[in-house]
PDB file of C-alpha atoms in Angstrom:
ATOM      1  CA  UNK X   1      80.066 119.423 105.701  1.00  0.00           C
ATOM      2  CA  UNK X   2      81.299 118.091 109.038  1.00  0.00           C
ATOM      3  CA  UNK X   3      83.846 120.425 110.589  1.00  0.00           C
ATOM      4  CA  UNK X   4      85.085 121.556 113.992  1.00  0.00           C
ATOM      5  CA  UNK X   5      87.807 123.951 112.793  1.00  0.00           C
ATOM      6  CA  UNK X   6      88.209 127.439 111.306  1.00  0.00           C
ATOM      7  CA  UNK X   7      88.260 127.625 107.516  1.00  0.00           C
ATOM      8  CA  UNK X   8      91.838 128.971 107.725  1.00  0.00           C
ATOM      9  CA  UNK X   9      92.916 125.637 109.292  1.00  0.00           C
ATOM     10  CA  UNK X  10      91.481 123.443 106.521  1.00  0.00           C
ATOM     11  CA  UNK X  11      94.192 121.231 105.046  1.00  0.00           C
ATOM     12  CA  UNK X  12      92.019 119.005 102.839  1.00  0.00           C
ATOM     13  CA  UNK X  13      88.379 118.191 102.168  1.00  0.00           C
ATOM     14  CA  UNK X  14      87.331 114.608 101.629  1.00  0.00           C
ATOM     15  CA  UNK X  15      84.150 113.494  99.885  1.00  0.00           C
ATOM     16  CA  UNK X  16      82.489 110.143 100.490  1.00  0.00           C
ATOM     17  CA  UNK X  17      81.381 108.031  97.562  1.00  0.00           C
ATOM     18  CA  UNK X  18      77.865 108.237  99.039  1.00  0.00           C
ATOM     19  CA  UNK X  19      76.027 105.255  97.558  1.00  0.00           C
ATOM     20  CA  UNK X  20      72.822 106.358  99.250  1.00  0.00           C
ATOM     21  CA  UNK X  21      71.601 109.768 100.367  1.00  0.00           C
ATOM     22  CA  UNK X  22      73.928 112.738 100.399  1.00  0.00           C
ATOM     23  CA  UNK X  23      77.675 112.355 100.103  1.00  0.00           C
ATOM     24  CA  UNK X  24      79.534 113.410 103.262  1.00  0.00           C
ATOM     25  CA  UNK X  25      82.105 116.173 103.154  1.00  0.00           C
ATOM     26  CA  UNK X  26      84.833 115.763 105.747  1.00  0.00           C
ATOM     27  CA  UNK X  27      87.194 118.576 106.722  1.00  0.00           C
ATOM     28  CA  UNK X  28      90.731 117.764 107.821  1.00  0.00           C
ATOM     29  CA  UNK X  29      93.348 119.963 109.413  1.00  0.00           C
ATOM     30  CA  UNK X  30      97.048 119.109 109.140  1.00  0.00           C
ATOM     31  CA  UNK X  31      97.143 117.275 112.470  1.00  0.00           C
ATOM     32  CA  UNK X  32      94.176 115.002 111.739  1.00  0.00           C
ATOM     33  CA  UNK X  33      95.486 114.192 108.251  1.00  0.00           C
ATOM     34  CA  UNK X  34      98.930 113.369 109.659  1.00  0.00           C
ATOM     35  CA  UNK X  35      97.464 111.156 112.378  1.00  0.00           C
ATOM     36  CA  UNK X  36      95.330 109.288 109.835  1.00  0.00           C
ATOM     37  CA  UNK X  37      98.357 108.671 107.594  1.00  0.00           C
ATOM     38  CA  UNK X  38     100.477 107.430 110.485  1.00  0.00           C
ATOM     39  CA  UNK X  39      97.793 104.981 111.625  1.00  0.00           C
ATOM     40  CA  UNK X  40      97.160 103.702 108.089  1.00  0.00           C
ATOM     41  CA  UNK X  41     100.887 102.986 107.817  1.00  0.00           C
ATOM     42  CA  UNK X  42     100.919 101.108 111.152  1.00  0.00           C
ATOM     43  CA  UNK X  43      97.858  99.017 110.215  1.00  0.00           C
ATOM     44  CA  UNK X  44      99.138  98.085 106.764  1.00  0.00           C
ATOM     45  CA  UNK X  45     102.694  97.354 107.894  1.00  0.00           C
ATOM     46  CA  UNK X  46     101.308  94.768 110.308  1.00  0.00           C
ATOM     47  CA  UNK X  47      99.791  92.972 107.280  1.00  0.00           C
ATOM     48  CA  UNK X  48     102.324  93.734 104.535  1.00  0.00           C
ATOM     49  CA  UNK X  49     105.620  94.108 106.383  1.00  0.00           C
ATOM     50  CA  UNK X  50     107.856  97.137 105.899  1.00  0.00           C
ATOM     51  CA  UNK X  51     109.327  96.214 102.511  1.00  0.00           C
ATOM     52  CA  UNK X  52     107.759  98.236  99.688  1.00  0.00           C
ATOM     53  CA  UNK X  53     106.699  96.012  96.782  1.00  0.00           C
ATOM     54  CA  UNK X  54     106.335  96.759  93.056  1.00  0.00           C
ATOM     55  CA  UNK X  55     102.705  97.845  92.819  1.00  0.00           C
ATOM     56  CA  UNK X  56      99.904  97.332  90.314  1.00  0.00           C
ATOM     57  CA  UNK X  57      97.002  99.776  90.818  1.00  0.00           C
ATOM     58  CA  UNK X  58      93.723  98.664  89.267  1.00  0.00           C
ATOM     59  CA  UNK X  59      92.503 102.117  88.233  1.00  0.00           C
ATOM     60  CA  UNK X  60      93.273 104.991  85.859  1.00  0.00           C
ATOM     61  CA  UNK X  61      96.057 107.490  86.686  1.00  0.00           C
ATOM     62  CA  UNK X  62      93.611 110.429  86.394  1.00  0.00           C
ATOM     63  CA  UNK X  63      91.490 109.195  89.344  1.00  0.00           C
ATOM     64  CA  UNK X  64      93.989 110.684  91.804  1.00  0.00           C
ATOM     65  CA  UNK X  65      94.460 113.912  89.827  1.00  0.00           C
ATOM     66  CA  UNK X  66      90.832 115.071  89.576  1.00  0.00           C
ATOM     67  CA  UNK X  67      90.119 118.568  90.941  1.00  0.00           C
ATOM     68  CA  UNK X  68      87.889 119.310  93.918  1.00  0.00           C
ATOM     69  CA  UNK X  69      87.519 117.490  97.232  1.00  0.00           C
ATOM     70  CA  UNK X  70      89.323 114.170  97.258  1.00  0.00           C
ATOM     71  CA  UNK X  71      87.040 111.157  96.784  1.00  0.00           C
ATOM     72  CA  UNK X  72      87.225 107.959  98.825  1.00  0.00           C
ATOM     73  CA  UNK X  73      88.624 106.182  95.754  1.00  0.00           C
ATOM     74  CA  UNK X  74      91.384 108.735  95.188  1.00  0.00           C
ATOM     75  CA  UNK X  75      92.240 108.731  98.909  1.00  0.00           C
ATOM     76  CA  UNK X  76      92.492 104.935  98.858  1.00  0.00           C
ATOM     77  CA  UNK X  77      94.787 104.928  95.831  1.00  0.00           C
ATOM     78  CA  UNK X  78      96.985 107.669  97.238  1.00  0.00           C
ATOM     79  CA  UNK X  79      97.115 106.160 100.737  1.00  0.00           C
ATOM     80  CA  UNK X  80      98.009 102.664  99.539  1.00  0.00           C
ATOM     81  CA  UNK X  81     100.519 103.829  96.930  1.00  0.00           C
ATOM     82  CA  UNK X  82     102.963 104.642  99.776  1.00  0.00           C
ATOM     83  CA  UNK X  83     103.355 100.884 100.281  1.00  0.00           C
ATOM     84  CA  UNK X  84     104.475 100.272  96.730  1.00  0.00           C
ATOM     85  CA  UNK X  85     107.199 101.251  94.291  1.00  0.00           C
ATOM     86  CA  UNK X  86     107.426 101.096  90.484  1.00  0.00           C
ATOM     87  CA  UNK X  87     103.700 101.967  90.356  1.00  0.00           C
ATOM     88  CA  UNK X  88     101.811 100.731  87.323  1.00  0.00           C
ATOM     89  CA  UNK X  89      98.194 101.712  86.574  1.00  0.00           C
ATOM     90  CA  UNK X  90      96.419  98.751  84.963  1.00  0.00           C
ATOM     91  CA  UNK X  91      93.662 100.826  83.314  1.00  0.00           C
ATOM     92  CA  UNK X  92      93.818 103.654  80.782  1.00  0.00           C
ATOM     93  CA  UNK X  93      91.927 106.967  81.030  1.00  0.00           C
ATOM     94  CA  UNK X  94      88.820 105.307  79.553  1.00  0.00           C
ATOM     95  CA  UNK X  95      88.932 102.843  82.485  1.00  0.00           C
ATOM     96  CA  UNK X  96      89.759  99.989  80.115  1.00  0.00           C
ATOM     97  CA  UNK X  97      92.414  97.321  80.624  1.00  0.00           C
ATOM     98  CA  UNK X  98      95.847  98.410  79.380  1.00  0.00           C
ATOM     99  CA  UNK X  99      97.111  94.903  78.657  1.00  0.00           C
ATOM    100  CA  UNK X 100     100.544  96.040  77.399  1.00  0.00           C
ATOM    101  CA  UNK X 101     101.289  97.841  80.647  1.00  0.00           C
ATOM    102  CA  UNK X 102     100.099  94.910  82.773  1.00  0.00           C
ATOM    103  CA  UNK X 103     102.121  92.423  80.692  1.00  0.00           C
ATOM    104  CA  UNK X 104     105.239  94.581  81.027  1.00  0.00           C
ATOM    105  CA  UNK X 105     104.699  94.804  84.779  1.00  0.00           C
ATOM    106  CA  UNK X 106     104.359  91.020  85.028  1.00  0.00           C
ATOM    107  CA  UNK X 107     107.469  90.386  82.882  1.00  0.00           C
ATOM    108  CA  UNK X 108     109.482  92.709  85.101  1.00  0.00           C
ATOM    109  CA  UNK X 109     108.165  91.800  88.562  1.00  0.00           C
ATOM    110  CA  UNK X 110     106.077  88.609  88.249  1.00  0.00           C
ATOM    111  CA  UNK X 111     108.637  86.480  90.110  1.00  0.00           C
ATOM    112  CA  UNK X 112     109.086  89.029  92.945  1.00  0.00           C
ATOM    113  CA  UNK X 113     106.730  89.865  95.841  1.00  0.00           C
ATOM    114  CA  UNK X 114     104.218  92.407  94.439  1.00  0.00           C
ATOM    115  CA  UNK X 115     101.294  94.430  95.772  1.00  0.00           C
ATOM    116  CA  UNK X 116      98.021  94.820  93.860  1.00  0.00           C
ATOM    117  CA  UNK X 117      95.375  97.309  94.977  1.00  0.00           C
ATOM    118  CA  UNK X 118      91.985  98.390  93.692  1.00  0.00           C
ATOM    119  CA  UNK X 119      88.323  98.823  94.506  1.00  0.00           C
ATOM    120  CA  UNK X 120      86.416  95.570  94.573  1.00  0.00           C
ATOM    121  CA  UNK X 121      84.005  96.110  91.682  1.00  0.00           C
ATOM    122  CA  UNK X 122      86.666  97.751  89.480  1.00  0.00           C
ATOM    123  CA  UNK X 123      89.065  94.857  90.149  1.00  0.00           C
ATOM    124  CA  UNK X 124      86.294  92.415  89.274  1.00  0.00           C
ATOM    125  CA  UNK X 125      84.771  94.030  86.185  1.00  0.00           C
ATOM    126  CA  UNK X 126      87.595  96.036  84.628  1.00  0.00           C
ATOM    127  CA  UNK X 127      90.480  93.685  85.426  1.00  0.00           C
ATOM    128  CA  UNK X 128      89.567  90.066  86.215  1.00  0.00           C
ATOM    129  CA  UNK X 129      86.579  89.911  83.823  1.00  0.00           C
ATOM    130  CA  UNK X 130      88.489  91.794  81.115  1.00  0.00           C
ATOM    131  CA  UNK X 131      91.426  89.359  81.375  1.00  0.00           C
ATOM    132  CA  UNK X 132      89.028  86.385  81.279  1.00  0.00           C
ATOM    133  CA  UNK X 133      87.287  87.752  78.151  1.00  0.00           C
ATOM    134  CA  UNK X 134      90.648  87.936  76.382  1.00  0.00           C
ATOM    135  CA  UNK X 135      91.575  84.514  77.754  1.00  0.00           C
ATOM    136  CA  UNK X 136      94.688  85.960  79.432  1.00  0.00           C
ATOM    137  CA  UNK X 137      96.062  84.850  82.783  1.00  0.00           C
ATOM    138  CA  UNK X 138      99.222  85.548  84.764  1.00  0.00           C
ATOM    139  CA  UNK X 139     101.067  83.419  87.277  1.00  0.00           C
ATOM    140  CA  UNK X 140     102.413  85.724  89.970  1.00  0.00           C
ATOM    141  CA  UNK X 141     104.840  83.992  92.320  1.00  0.00           C
ATOM    142  CA  UNK X 142     103.977  86.046  95.418  1.00  0.00           C
ATOM    143  CA  UNK X 143     101.305  88.745  95.261  1.00  0.00           C
ATOM    144  CA  UNK X 144      99.097  90.422  97.833  1.00  0.00           C
ATOM    145  CA  UNK X 145      95.811  91.885  96.589  1.00  0.00           C
ATOM    146  CA  UNK X 146      94.142  94.444  98.839  1.00  0.00           C
ATOM    147  CA  UNK X 147      90.671  95.452  97.717  1.00  0.00           C
ATOM    148  CA  UNK X 148      87.784  97.311  99.302  1.00  0.00           C
ATOM    149  CA  UNK X 149      84.673  99.307  98.591  1.00  0.00           C
ATOM    150  CA  UNK X 150      81.015  98.387  98.507  1.00  0.00           C
ATOM    151  CA  UNK X 151      79.909  94.870  97.653  1.00  0.00           C
ATOM    152  CA  UNK X 152      76.472  95.992  96.466  1.00  0.00           C
ATOM    153  CA  UNK X 153      77.315  95.851  92.749  1.00  0.00           C
ATOM    154  CA  UNK X 154      79.010  92.494  93.321  1.00  0.00           C
ATOM    155  CA  UNK X 155      75.930  91.108  95.048  1.00  0.00           C
ATOM    156  CA  UNK X 156      73.771  92.433  92.191  1.00  0.00           C
ATOM    157  CA  UNK X 157      75.862  90.205  89.892  1.00  0.00           C
ATOM    158  CA  UNK X 158      75.715  87.318  92.415  1.00  0.00           C
ATOM    159  CA  UNK X 159      79.481  87.441  93.017  1.00  0.00           C
ATOM    160  CA  UNK X 160      80.391  86.176  96.499  1.00  0.00           C
ATOM    161  CA  UNK X 161      83.712  86.562  98.311  1.00  0.00           C
ATOM    162  CA  UNK X 162      84.439  82.894  97.449  1.00  0.00           C
ATOM    163  CA  UNK X 163      83.737  83.348  93.706  1.00  0.00           C
ATOM    164  CA  UNK X 164      85.820  86.547  93.691  1.00  0.00           C
ATOM    165  CA  UNK X 165      88.815  84.817  95.304  1.00  0.00           C
ATOM    166  CA  UNK X 166      88.549  81.722  93.095  1.00  0.00           C
ATOM    167  CA  UNK X 167      88.593  83.934  89.980  1.00  0.00           C
ATOM    168  CA  UNK X 168      91.639  85.830  91.287  1.00  0.00           C
ATOM    169  CA  UNK X 169      93.601  82.576  91.853  1.00  0.00           C
ATOM    170  CA  UNK X 170      92.654  81.285  88.401  1.00  0.00           C
ATOM    171  CA  UNK X 171      93.611  84.542  86.635  1.00  0.00           C
ATOM    172  CA  UNK X 172      96.603  85.788  88.642  1.00  0.00           C
ATOM    173  CA  UNK X 173      98.242  82.782  90.299  1.00  0.00           C
ATOM    174  CA  UNK X 174      99.584  82.818  93.868  1.00  0.00           C
ATOM    175  CA  UNK X 175      97.780  85.780  95.435  1.00  0.00           C
ATOM    176  CA  UNK X 176      96.893  86.444  99.067  1.00  0.00           C
ATOM    177  CA  UNK X 177      93.559  88.277  98.859  1.00  0.00           C
ATOM    178  CA  UNK X 178      92.538  90.695 101.630  1.00  0.00           C
ATOM    179  CA  UNK X 179      89.265  92.597 101.529  1.00  0.00           C
ATOM    180  CA  UNK X 180      89.024  95.616 103.809  1.00  0.00           C
ATOM    181  CA  UNK X 181      86.222  97.711 105.307  1.00  0.00           C
ATOM    182  CA  UNK X 182      86.605 101.434 105.741  1.00  0.00           C
ATOM    183  CA  UNK X 183      84.958 104.769 105.018  1.00  0.00           C
ATOM    184  CA  UNK X 184      85.995 108.312 104.235  1.00  0.00           C
ATOM    185  CA  UNK X 185      84.274 109.469 107.429  1.00  0.00           C
ATOM    186  CA  UNK X 186      87.032 107.691 109.363  1.00  0.00           C
ATOM    187  CA  UNK X 187      89.946 107.832 106.926  1.00  0.00           C
ATOM    188  CA  UNK X 188      93.119 106.150 108.133  1.00  0.00           C
ATOM    189  CA  UNK X 189      91.259 103.358 109.879  1.00  0.00           C
ATOM    190  CA  UNK X 190      90.796 100.256 107.778  1.00  0.00           C
ATOM    191  CA  UNK X 191      89.579  96.867 108.948  1.00  0.00           C
ATOM    192  CA  UNK X 192      91.548  94.199 107.092  1.00  0.00           C
ATOM    193  CA  UNK X 193      90.221  90.731 106.298  1.00  0.00           C
ATOM    194  CA  UNK X 194      92.241  87.798 107.638  1.00  0.00           C
ATOM    195  CA  UNK X 195      92.764  84.374 106.063  1.00  0.00           C
ATOM    196  CA  UNK X 196      89.604  83.107 107.790  1.00  0.00           C
ATOM    197  CA  UNK X 197      87.405  85.757 106.179  1.00  0.00           C
ATOM    198  CA  UNK X 198      86.975  87.991 109.249  1.00  0.00           C
ATOM    199  CA  UNK X 199      87.617  91.743 109.390  1.00  0.00           C
ATOM    200  CA  UNK X 200      89.837  92.824 112.285  1.00  0.00           C
ATOM    201  CA  UNK X 201      89.578  95.940 114.454  1.00  0.00           C
ATOM    202  CA  UNK X 202      92.866  97.822 114.915  1.00  0.00           C
ATOM    203  CA  UNK X 203      93.976  99.304 118.259  1.00  0.00           C
ATOM    204  CA  UNK X 204      92.802 102.846 117.400  1.00  0.00           C
ATOM    205  CA  UNK X 205      89.182 101.960 116.805  1.00  0.00           C
ATOM    206  CA  UNK X 206      86.263  99.860 117.955  1.00  0.00           C
ATOM    207  CA  UNK X 207      83.202  98.312 116.344  1.00  0.00           C
ATOM    208  CA  UNK X 208      79.835  97.933 118.097  1.00  0.00           C
ATOM    209  CA  UNK X 209      76.691  96.259 116.756  1.00  0.00           C
ATOM    210  CA  UNK X 210      73.316  97.876 117.515  1.00  0.00           C
ATOM    211  CA  UNK X 211      69.739  96.724 117.034  1.00  0.00           C
ATOM    212  CA  UNK X 212      68.115  98.361 113.960  1.00  0.00           C
ATOM    213  CA  UNK X 213      64.859  98.546 115.958  1.00  0.00           C
ATOM    214  CA  UNK X 214      65.934 100.422 119.110  1.00  0.00           C
ATOM    215  CA  UNK X 215      69.742 100.846 118.847  1.00  0.00           C
ATOM    216  CA  UNK X 216      70.437  98.696 121.919  1.00  0.00           C
ATOM    217  CA  UNK X 217      73.849  97.008 121.940  1.00  0.00           C
ATOM    218  CA  UNK X 218      73.807  93.442 120.643  1.00  0.00           C
ATOM    219  CA  UNK X 219      75.847  90.445 121.789  1.00  0.00           C
ATOM    220  CA  UNK X 220      78.603  88.706 119.820  1.00  0.00           C
ATOM    221  CA  UNK X 221      77.064  86.581 117.079  1.00  0.00           C
ATOM    222  CA  UNK X 222      74.010  88.839 116.596  1.00  0.00           C
ATOM    223  CA  UNK X 223      73.557  90.843 113.382  1.00  0.00           C
ATOM    224  CA  UNK X 224      72.720  94.545 113.502  1.00  0.00           C
ATOM    225  CA  UNK X 225      73.826  98.044 112.524  1.00  0.00           C
ATOM    226  CA  UNK X 226      77.576  98.641 112.600  1.00  0.00           C
ATOM    227  CA  UNK X 227      78.821 101.543 114.716  1.00  0.00           C
ATOM    228  CA  UNK X 228      82.451 102.521 114.133  1.00  0.00           C
ATOM    229  CA  UNK X 229      84.441 104.410 116.759  1.00  0.00           C
ATOM    230  CA  UNK X 230      87.813 106.078 116.218  1.00  0.00           C
ATOM    231  CA  UNK X 231      90.210 108.167 118.301  1.00  0.00           C
ATOM    232  CA  UNK X 232      91.856 109.753 115.224  1.00  0.00           C
ATOM    233  CA  UNK X 233      89.821 112.787 114.058  1.00  0.00           C
ATOM    234  CA  UNK X 234      89.915 116.129 115.860  1.00  0.00           C
ATOM    235  CA  UNK X 235      88.954 118.442 112.977  1.00  0.00           C
ATOM    236  CA  UNK X 236      85.390 117.122 112.603  1.00  0.00           C
ATOM    237  CA  UNK X 237      82.931 115.162 114.793  1.00  0.00           C
ATOM    238  CA  UNK X 238      83.803 111.725 113.446  1.00  0.00           C
ATOM    239  CA  UNK X 239      84.633 109.720 116.567  1.00  0.00           C
ATOM    240  CA  UNK X 240      81.437 107.742 116.686  1.00  0.00           C
ATOM    241  CA  UNK X 241      79.478 106.928 113.514  1.00  0.00           C
ATOM    242  CA  UNK X 242      76.400 104.775 113.116  1.00  0.00           C
ATOM    243  CA  UNK X 243      76.630 103.327 109.609  1.00  0.00           C
ATOM    244  CA  UNK X 244      73.924 101.986 107.299  1.00  0.00           C
ATOM    245  CA  UNK X 245      75.754  98.656 107.158  1.00  0.00           C
ATOM    246  CA  UNK X 246      74.663  95.413 108.772  1.00  0.00           C
ATOM    247  CA  UNK X 247      77.284  93.257 110.426  1.00  0.00           C
ATOM    248  CA  UNK X 248      78.095  90.764 113.173  1.00  0.00           C
ATOM    249  CA  UNK X 249      80.977  90.764 115.668  1.00  0.00           C
ATOM    250  CA  UNK X 250      81.971  87.148 116.339  1.00  0.00           C
ATOM    251  CA  UNK X 251      84.454  87.609 119.171  1.00  0.00           C
ATOM    252  CA  UNK X 252      87.554  89.356 120.454  1.00  0.00           C
ATOM    253  CA  UNK X 253      91.218  88.277 120.718  1.00  0.00           C
ATOM    254  CA  UNK X 254      90.439  84.649 119.822  1.00  0.00           C
ATOM    255  CA  UNK X 255      90.279  84.534 116.008  1.00  0.00           C
ATOM    256  CA  UNK X 256      91.984  81.410 114.665  1.00  0.00           C
ATOM    257  CA  UNK X 257      94.316  83.579 112.542  1.00  0.00           C
ATOM    258  CA  UNK X 258      96.055  84.611 115.777  1.00  0.00           C
ATOM    259  CA  UNK X 259      95.505  88.349 115.381  1.00  0.00           C
ATOM    260  CA  UNK X 260      94.078  90.268 118.319  1.00  0.00           C
ATOM    261  CA  UNK X 261      91.100  92.611 118.473  1.00  0.00           C
ATOM    262  CA  UNK X 262      87.430  92.182 117.662  1.00  0.00           C
ATOM    263  CA  UNK X 263      86.709  90.287 114.479  1.00  0.00           C
ATOM    264  CA  UNK X 264      83.541  90.747 112.451  1.00  0.00           C
ATOM    265  CA  UNK X 265      81.784  90.448 109.089  1.00  0.00           C
ATOM    266  CA  UNK X 266      79.782  92.959 107.054  1.00  0.00           C
ATOM    267  CA  UNK X 267      76.566  91.589 105.519  1.00  0.00           C
ATOM    268  CA  UNK X 268      75.592  94.580 103.362  1.00  0.00           C
ATOM    269  CA  UNK X 269      73.468  97.712 103.527  1.00  0.00           C
ATOM    270  CA  UNK X 270      70.414  97.813 105.764  1.00  0.00           C
ATOM    271  CA  UNK X 271      67.102  97.772 103.846  1.00  0.00           C
ATOM    272  CA  UNK X 272      65.459 101.149 104.487  1.00  0.00           C
ATOM    273  CA  UNK X 273      62.224  99.557 105.712  1.00  0.00           C
ATOM    274  CA  UNK X 274      64.064  97.825 108.519  1.00  0.00           C
ATOM    275  CA  UNK X 275      65.162 101.023 110.231  1.00  0.00           C
ATOM    276  CA  UNK X 276      62.565 102.041 112.800  1.00  0.00           C
ATOM    277  CA  UNK X 277      62.692 104.856 115.320  1.00  0.00           C
ATOM    278  CA  UNK X 278      66.012 106.283 114.141  1.00  0.00           C
ATOM    279  CA  UNK X 279      65.208 107.609 110.681  1.00  0.00           C
ATOM    280  CA  UNK X 280      66.863 110.950 111.567  1.00  0.00           C
ATOM    281  CA  UNK X 281      70.207 109.093 111.772  1.00  0.00           C
ATOM    282  CA  UNK X 282      70.170 108.636 108.003  1.00  0.00           C
ATOM    283  CA  UNK X 283      70.354 111.295 105.336  1.00  0.00           C
TER     284      UNK X 283
END
């Protein structure tokens, strides 16, 4: 467990979803948690505006209520739910599509601006695929879908970002789809995907790309290990994290979408064999 505070100051423990190796446990005090929430709000308002929209959450209600340290999934659902109102969970406790609830939500709010949120693979398998199997589609007038989480399971099924978006448009109508990159080790900081398919770095953080061979810094346009830097945490040593993800930074302040900051893409997890000379960085 990563911590820099006394146990009496612990406000919350977070647990990473840990797709490889050991799951991280992150300790937050009240100040760090507050700072993370404030920054998440600032980042999302710049993409969503300040108006709270009726919200469809592609998950089961119990995900947020489970005991123990909060998981990345629960933290995502709870953090994003602040941006919605009239929350509707699209899945039942068995993680199956609750079509009556979704239909009711659409009847009530389908012609208004709505917000949809879920984790990429759950959105794909439990929602989009389930609707397709039942030959059901909706025609939202103005929806924003924010989704994130690992793409590994998607890649295993040969689902690309393009296929994912095309299926969303076909099944849900007029939806602006934004992927995001983030991790429980730096909660509060998310890198949102713009209309051109690039992830953008907010003002409170920075992304560097390092060579998997010797960890030297790479130039724009070169693929390597993603290092994420954040000014937010003070309750644990989480300012500077070398991830197991491969990515490329393409530039800074000159993305065609008009947004400022570095813009980059994530290519997936690094194959273990490729990491040389820094095996102690990985659990």
